[in-house]
Structures are given as structure tokens and as C-alpha cells.
C-alpha positions as semicolon CSV with decimal commas, in nm:
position;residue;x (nm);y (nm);z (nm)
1;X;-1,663;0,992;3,293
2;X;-1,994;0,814;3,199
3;X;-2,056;0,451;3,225
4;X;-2,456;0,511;3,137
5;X;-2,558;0,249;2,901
6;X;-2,296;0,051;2,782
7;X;-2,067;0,309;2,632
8;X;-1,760;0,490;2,850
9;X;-1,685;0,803;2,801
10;X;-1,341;0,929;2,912
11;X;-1,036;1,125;2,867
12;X;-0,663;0,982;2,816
13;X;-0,345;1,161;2,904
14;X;-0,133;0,886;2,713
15;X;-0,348;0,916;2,409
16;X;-0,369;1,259;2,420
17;X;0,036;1,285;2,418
18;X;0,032;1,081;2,103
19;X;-0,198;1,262;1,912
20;X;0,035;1,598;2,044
21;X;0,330;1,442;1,925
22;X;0,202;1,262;1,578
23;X;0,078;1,674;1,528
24;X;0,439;1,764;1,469
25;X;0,504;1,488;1,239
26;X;0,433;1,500;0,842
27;X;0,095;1,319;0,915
28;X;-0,100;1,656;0,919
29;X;0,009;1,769;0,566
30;X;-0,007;1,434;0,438
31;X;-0,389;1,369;0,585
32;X;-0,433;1,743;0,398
33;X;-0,304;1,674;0,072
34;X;-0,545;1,321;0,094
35;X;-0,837;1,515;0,179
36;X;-0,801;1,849;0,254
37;X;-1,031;1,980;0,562
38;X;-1,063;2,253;0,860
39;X;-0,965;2,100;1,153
40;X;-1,037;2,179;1,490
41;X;-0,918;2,473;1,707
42;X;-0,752;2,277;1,938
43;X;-0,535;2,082;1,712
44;X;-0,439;2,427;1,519
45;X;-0,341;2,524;1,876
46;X;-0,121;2,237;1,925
47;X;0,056;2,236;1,679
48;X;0,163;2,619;1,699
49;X;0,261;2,604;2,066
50;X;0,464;2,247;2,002
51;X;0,643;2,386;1,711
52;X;1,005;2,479;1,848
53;X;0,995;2,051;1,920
54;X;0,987;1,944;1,594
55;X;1,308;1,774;1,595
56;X;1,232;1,624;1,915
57;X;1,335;1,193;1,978
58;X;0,998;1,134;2,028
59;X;0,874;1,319;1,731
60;X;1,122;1,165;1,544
61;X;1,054;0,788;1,685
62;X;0,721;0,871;1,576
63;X;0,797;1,002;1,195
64;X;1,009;0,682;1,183
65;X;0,753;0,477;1,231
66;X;0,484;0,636;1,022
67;X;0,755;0,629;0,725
68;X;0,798;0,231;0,801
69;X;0,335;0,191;0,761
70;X;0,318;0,113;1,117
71;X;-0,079;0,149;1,172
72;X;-0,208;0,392;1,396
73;X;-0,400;0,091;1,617
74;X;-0,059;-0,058;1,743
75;X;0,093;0,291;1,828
76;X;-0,186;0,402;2,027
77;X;-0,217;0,026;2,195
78;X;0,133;0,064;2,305
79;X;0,031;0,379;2,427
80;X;-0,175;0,263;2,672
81;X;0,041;-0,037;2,794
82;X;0,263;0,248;2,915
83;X;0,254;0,379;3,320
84;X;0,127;0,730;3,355
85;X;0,330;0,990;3,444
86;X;0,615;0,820;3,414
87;X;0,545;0,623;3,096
88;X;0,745;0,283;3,186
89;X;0,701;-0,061;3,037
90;X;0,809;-0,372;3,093
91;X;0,970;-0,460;2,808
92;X;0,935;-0,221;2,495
93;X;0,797;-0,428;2,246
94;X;1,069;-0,496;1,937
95;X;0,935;-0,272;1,649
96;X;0,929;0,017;1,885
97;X;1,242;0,304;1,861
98;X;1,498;0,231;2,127
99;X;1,397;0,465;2,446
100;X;1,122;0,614;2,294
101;X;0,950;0,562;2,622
102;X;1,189;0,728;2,738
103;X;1,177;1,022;2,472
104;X;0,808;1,045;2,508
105;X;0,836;1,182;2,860
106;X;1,134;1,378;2,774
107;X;0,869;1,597;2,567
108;X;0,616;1,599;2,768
109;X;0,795;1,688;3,061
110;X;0,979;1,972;2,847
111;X;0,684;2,096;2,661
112;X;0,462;2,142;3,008
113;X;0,165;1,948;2,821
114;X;0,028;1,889;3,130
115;X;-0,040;2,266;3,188
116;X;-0,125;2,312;2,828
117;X;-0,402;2,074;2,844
118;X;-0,505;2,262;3,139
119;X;-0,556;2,583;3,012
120;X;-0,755;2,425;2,696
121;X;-0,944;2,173;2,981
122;X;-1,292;2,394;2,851
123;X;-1,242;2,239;2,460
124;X;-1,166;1,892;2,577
125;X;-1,400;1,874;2,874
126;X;-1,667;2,012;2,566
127;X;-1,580;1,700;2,362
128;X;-1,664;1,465;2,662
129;X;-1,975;1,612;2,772
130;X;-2,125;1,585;2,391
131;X;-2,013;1,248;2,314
132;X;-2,195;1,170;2,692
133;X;-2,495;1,311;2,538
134;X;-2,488;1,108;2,226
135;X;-2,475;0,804;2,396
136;X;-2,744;0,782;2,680
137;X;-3,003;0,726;2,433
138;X;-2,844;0,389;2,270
139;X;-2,659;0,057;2,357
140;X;-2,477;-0,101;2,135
141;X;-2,418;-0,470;2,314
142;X;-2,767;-0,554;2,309
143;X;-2,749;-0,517;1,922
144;X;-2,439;-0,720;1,831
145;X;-2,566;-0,959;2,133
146;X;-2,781;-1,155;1,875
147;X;-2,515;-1,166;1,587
148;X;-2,151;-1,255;1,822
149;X;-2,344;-1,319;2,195
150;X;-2,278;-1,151;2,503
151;X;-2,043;-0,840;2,460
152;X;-1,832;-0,885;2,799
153;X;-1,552;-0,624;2,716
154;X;-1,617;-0,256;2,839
155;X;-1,716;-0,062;2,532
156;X;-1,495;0,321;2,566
157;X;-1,522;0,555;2,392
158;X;-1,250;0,883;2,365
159;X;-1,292;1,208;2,158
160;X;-0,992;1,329;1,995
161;X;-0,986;1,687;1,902
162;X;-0,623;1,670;1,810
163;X;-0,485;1,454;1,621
164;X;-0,526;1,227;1,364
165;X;-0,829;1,463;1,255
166;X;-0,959;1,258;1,032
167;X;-1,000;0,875;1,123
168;X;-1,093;0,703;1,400
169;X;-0,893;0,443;1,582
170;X;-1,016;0,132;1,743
171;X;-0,792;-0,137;1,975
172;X;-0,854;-0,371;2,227
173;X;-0,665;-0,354;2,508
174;X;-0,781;-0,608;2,848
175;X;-1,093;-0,598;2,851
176;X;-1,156;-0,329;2,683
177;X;-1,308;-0,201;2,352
178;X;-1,152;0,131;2,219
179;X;-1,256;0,376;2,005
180;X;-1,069;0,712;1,940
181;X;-1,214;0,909;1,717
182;X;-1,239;1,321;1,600
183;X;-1,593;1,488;1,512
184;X;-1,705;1,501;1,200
185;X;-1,540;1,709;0,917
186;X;-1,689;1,977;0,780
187;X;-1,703;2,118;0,448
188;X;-1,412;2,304;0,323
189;X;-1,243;2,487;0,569
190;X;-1,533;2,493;0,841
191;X;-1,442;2,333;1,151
192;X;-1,575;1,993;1,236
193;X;-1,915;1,975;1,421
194;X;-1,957;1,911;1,724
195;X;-1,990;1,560;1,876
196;X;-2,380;1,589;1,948
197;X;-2,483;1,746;1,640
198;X;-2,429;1,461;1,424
199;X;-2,516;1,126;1,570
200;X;-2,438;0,957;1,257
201;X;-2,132;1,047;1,270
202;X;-2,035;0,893;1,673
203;X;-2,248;0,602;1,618
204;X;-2,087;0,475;1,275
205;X;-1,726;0,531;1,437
206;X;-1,789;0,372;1,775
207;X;-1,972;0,093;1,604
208;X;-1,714;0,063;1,335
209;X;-1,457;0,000;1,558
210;X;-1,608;-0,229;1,851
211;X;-1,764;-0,414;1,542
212;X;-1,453;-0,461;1,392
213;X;-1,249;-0,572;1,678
214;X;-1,551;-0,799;1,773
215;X;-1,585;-0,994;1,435
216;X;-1,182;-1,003;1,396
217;X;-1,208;-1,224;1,714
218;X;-1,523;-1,444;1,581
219;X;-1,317;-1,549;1,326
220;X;-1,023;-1,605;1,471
221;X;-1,169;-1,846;1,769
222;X;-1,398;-1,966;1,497
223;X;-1,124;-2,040;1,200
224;X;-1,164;-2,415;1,168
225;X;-1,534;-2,397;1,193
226;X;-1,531;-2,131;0,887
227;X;-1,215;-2,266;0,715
228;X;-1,479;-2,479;0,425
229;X;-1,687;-2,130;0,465
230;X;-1,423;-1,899;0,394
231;X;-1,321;-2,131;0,040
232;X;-1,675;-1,977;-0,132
233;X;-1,560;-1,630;-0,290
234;X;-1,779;-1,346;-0,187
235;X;-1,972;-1,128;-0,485
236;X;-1,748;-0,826;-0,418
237;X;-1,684;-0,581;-0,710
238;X;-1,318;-0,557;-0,798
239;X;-1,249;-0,203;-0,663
240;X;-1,359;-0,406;-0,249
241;X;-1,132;-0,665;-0,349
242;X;-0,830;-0,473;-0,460
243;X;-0,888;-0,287;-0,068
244;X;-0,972;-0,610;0,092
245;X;-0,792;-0,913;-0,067
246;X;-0,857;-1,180;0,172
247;X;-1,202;-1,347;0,257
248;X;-1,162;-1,229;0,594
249;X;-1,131;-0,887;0,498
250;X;-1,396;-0,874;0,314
251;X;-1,634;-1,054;0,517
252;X;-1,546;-0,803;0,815
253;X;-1,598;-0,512;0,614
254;X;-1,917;-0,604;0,453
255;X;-2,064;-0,745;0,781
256;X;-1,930;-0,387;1,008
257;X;-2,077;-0,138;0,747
258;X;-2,421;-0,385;0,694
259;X;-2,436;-0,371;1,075
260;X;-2,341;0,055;1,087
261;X;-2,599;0,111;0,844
262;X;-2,835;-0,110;1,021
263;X;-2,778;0,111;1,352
264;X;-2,815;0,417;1,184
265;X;-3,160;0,344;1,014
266;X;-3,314;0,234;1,385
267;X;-3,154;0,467;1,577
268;X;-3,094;0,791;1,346
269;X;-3,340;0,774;1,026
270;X;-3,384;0,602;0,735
271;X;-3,219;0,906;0,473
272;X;-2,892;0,891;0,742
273;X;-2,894;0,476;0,644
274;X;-2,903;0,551;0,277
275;X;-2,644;0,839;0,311
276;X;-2,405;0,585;0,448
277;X;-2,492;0,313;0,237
278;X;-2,387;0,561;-0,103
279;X;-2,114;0,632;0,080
280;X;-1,961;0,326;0,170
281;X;-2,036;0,214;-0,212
282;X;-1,861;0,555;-0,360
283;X;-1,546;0,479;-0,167
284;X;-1,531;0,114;-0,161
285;X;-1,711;-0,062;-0,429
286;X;-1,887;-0,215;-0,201
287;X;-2,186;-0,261;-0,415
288;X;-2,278;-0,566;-0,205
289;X;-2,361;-0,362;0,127
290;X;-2,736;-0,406;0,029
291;X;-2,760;-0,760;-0,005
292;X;-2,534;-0,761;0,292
293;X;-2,782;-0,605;0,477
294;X;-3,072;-0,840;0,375
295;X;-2,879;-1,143;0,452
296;X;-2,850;-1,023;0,814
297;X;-3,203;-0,897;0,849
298;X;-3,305;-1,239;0,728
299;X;-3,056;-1,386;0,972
300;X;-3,223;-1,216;1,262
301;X;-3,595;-1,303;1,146
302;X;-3,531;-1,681;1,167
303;X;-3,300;-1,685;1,505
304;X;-3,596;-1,478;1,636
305;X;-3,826;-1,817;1,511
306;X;-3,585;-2,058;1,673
307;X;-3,385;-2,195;1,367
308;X;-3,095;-2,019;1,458
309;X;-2,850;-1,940;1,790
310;X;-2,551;-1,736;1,673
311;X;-2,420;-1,600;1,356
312;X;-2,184;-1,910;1,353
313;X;-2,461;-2,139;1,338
314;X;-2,603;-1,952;1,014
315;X;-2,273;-1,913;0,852
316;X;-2,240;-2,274;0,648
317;X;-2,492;-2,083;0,373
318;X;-2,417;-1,701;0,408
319;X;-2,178;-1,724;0,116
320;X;-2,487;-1,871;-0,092
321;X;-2,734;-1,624;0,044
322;X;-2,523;-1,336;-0,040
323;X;-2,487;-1,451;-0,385
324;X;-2,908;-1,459;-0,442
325;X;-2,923;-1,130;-0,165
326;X;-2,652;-0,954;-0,461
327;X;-2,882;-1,040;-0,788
328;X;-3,177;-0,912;-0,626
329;X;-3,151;-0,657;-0,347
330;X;-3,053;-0,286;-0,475
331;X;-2,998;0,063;-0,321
């Protein structure tokens, strides 16, 4: 475990169980047929030793759940509310399959993960020591500290070499900020790169996910301050809004991936910045992200003169400086 800088980097045996049972689910083929990909040795592994559980409780609890759209952030936060070994709760929240606590240490106790993970300890231990690497050189509080103030929850990061392969996953759970997230995918049928040779790659999905959980909570504690804010419509094409209906959403969005590529461009390179930026328009719409960005540059220039504290205080005309930022700021 690393606590250097502000970023933790550890392993969890509860998270790790998830991902083992979600790989015996339909998730894998359906995350193939969406974009097909190599995936990690690992996870390939897993899925051929777990096989004869298929038809497990807790597999099925899981399918169950994946069939009803229950996101991936509230399974893996009840995940963690759970004891370890013995994976008890309190009360099992009421969307969750009866006894699947109870089913979930069924198969771990029946498929021996625990020795499993023990003879593939090199591949995870790997995964640990290069996201450690990635992070000594950077902190991310100090850069959201001028847009949300003082980060006080513990920033963690985990690397997930099983499954799901190809998203990250952020929650918040105490006082902590969590990101789960896989390397990179290759091309093809390559497997993924490693965690330190592409710090574009750990930096957007750490910061994607802290930023996210962070600016989900400024509006929430801030909703009656924004509620005459939120009532300006934002310049998004219709392709963002179809994805993100709700000013909320799209605020969030726009300000994460203005504030990802914004990170990348000081602490990878300029052509990473761009990369992303083409990106995030090719798969969103979001042909705003560069006016996006100038708005929050320009926010930053005048709190550095004084005028402003927070991003609250500058929020009463973002909705108007997007709109000119839009008509006049391009890729």
C-alpha cells in the first residue's frame, strides 16, 4: 500500500470476489459484443478455473441484478459495506437478492479464491506496484482544491485486472474516494498495457471518478444556491443531451472531462490533451468540451486576482460564459 501524495494504492479481497463472480456472468460477452478487446491474462484465468460455478446463488444473484440495470457503483459499494472473511451486514439493503451475502461466501469458500489469488499474487501485486509508480509524481487535491476547496476524503485508488475489463468504477464510501479501474485496452486482441505505460490512461480514470463523485456532492449541498443557475440550458449538441438529459448531468460531465483534459495537458502533454478532447467529442457530442475548458481556465485566472473564492461563487454567469466560450473557442 502507498499513501505517497494524495493517492492510495491498495488491494481489495471483497472487490476482487465481485469482479470473480460478475466473470461468470453474461457481462463478459456482452462488454465483447459492445466493444470487442483482449483482456488481461488474469481475467482469462478466472474465468476458466471458476467455470464448473456458473450456476452458482451468487452468480446468479449477480446475473439477476445486471438483467434488472443495477449499476456497477452500488454493487461494488455494497461490497465493501460487507465484513471480511465472513462477509456479514447489518441489514442487507432491500434491492439486494435474499442471502446473497450469504451465497457470496458460499463461493468463495467453495471455489478456494483465497488460494487462487495466491498463486496469481505476482499479476496482482504487478498491478499495484505500477499504479504506485504512476502516482508519486502527481496530486490531484491540490488541483480540484481551487475549483470545490479542500479535498478531505482519502483519494484510493484499486487496479482491477479482472473484471469489468473495460470501465472503471468510482464510489464513495466514509470517507473515502474510490476508483476501480482495469489498464488500458489495447488494440484488437493485444492485452491491455500495463498501468505505468500509459499515464493518460490512470490519470483520466482516477480523476474521472473522484471528480465525479466530488461535483455530484457540490451540487447537491449547493442545490438551492444553483436552482436559478441550473434553469439556463447549456449549449450541448443533441447527441450529450440524449446521454445526459438533465442540467446536472450535463454540467458534471462537461466540467469532469474539461477538468481530465486539463490534467492531462499539465501533467502528460499537450497531443495526450487533444487525444482526449477528440475523444470525448467522437463518443459524446460533447462539442462544448473546448469552451468548457476556457471557461474554467478563465475561472482560475480571476480567483488567482482576487475576484473569485470557489467555483460556487463564479457560477451565477457560467451558463452565459459557456454560451460566448461555445461560439468562439474550437478544437
Amino acid at each position: 500500500m502507498s499513501d505517497q501524495q494524495d493517492v492510495t494504492v491498495r488491494l481489495d479481497d471483497r472487490i476482487r470476489l465481485m469482479s470473480a463472480v460478475l466473470a461468470l456472468t453474461d457481462w463478459p460477452a456482452r462488454s465483447q459484443a459492445e466493444q470487442p478487446h483482449g483482456t488481461h491474462a488474469h481475467s482469462r484465468l478466472t474465468r476458466k478455473v471458476l467455470e464448473p460455478y456458473r450456476e452458482h446463488p451468487a452468480v446468479q444473484g449477480l446475473q439477476s441484478l445486471l438483467n434488472l440495470g443495477a449499476p456497477f457503483e452500488a454493487v461494488y459499494t455494497f461490497a465493501l459495506q460487507l465484513s471480511w472473511p465472513d462477509l456479514t451486514i447489518e441489514k442487507l439493503p432491500v434491492w439486494v437478492p435474499p442471502r446473497w451475502n450469504d451465497h457470496l461466501r458460499d463461493f468463495y469458500q467453495k471455489t478456494n479464491l483465497a488460494q487462487f489469488w495466491h498463486d496469481e499474487d505476482g499479476a496482482w501485486r504487478a498491478s499495484v506496484f505500477e499504479a504506485q509508480k504512476m502516482f508519486k509524481p502527481v496530486a490531484f487535491k491540490p488541483f480540484l482544491q481551487p475549483f470545490l476547496g479542500d479535498v478531505v476524503e482519502s483519494l484510493v485508488f484499486m487496479p482491477n485486472i479482472s473484471f469489468p475489463t473495460d470501465r472503471e468504477v468510482g464510489i464513495r464510501l466514509d470517507s473515502e474516494l474510490v476508483c476501480i479501474a482495469p489498464p488500458r485496452l489495447a488494440w484488437g486482441d493485444s492485452p491491455p498495457w500495463p498501468f505505468d505505460e500509459d499515464p493518460a490512461h490512470i490519470y483520466r480514470a482516477a480523476l474521472t471518478q473522484y471528480g465525479r463523485l466530488l461535483i455530484l456532492s457540490f451540487l447537491r449541498e449547493n442545490a438551492a444556491a444553483l436552482a436559478s443557475v441550473a434553469e439556463a440550458p447549456l449549449p450541448v449538441s443533441d447527441q450529450f443531451r440524449a446521454q445526459y438529459p438533465t442540467w446536472q448531468e450535463q454540467f458534471t460531465n462537461l466540467f469532469v472531462s474539461a477538468a481530465v483534459a486539463m490534467f492531462l495537458e499539465q501533467h502528460v502533454s499537450k497531443a495526450e490533451a487533444k487525444a482526449y478532447l477528440l475523444m470525448e467529442r467522437k463518443t459524446k457530442g460533447m462539442h462544448v468540451l473546448p469552451g468548457m475548458m476556457s471557461v474554467l481556465q478563465r475561472y482560475l485566472k480571476e480567483r488567482a486576482n482576487g475576484r473569485y473564492h470557489t467555483l460556487l461563487d463564479f457560477m451565477p454567469i457560467f451558463p452565459k460564459q459557456l454560451r460566448i466560450a461555445n461560439r468562439i473557442v474550437t478544437l
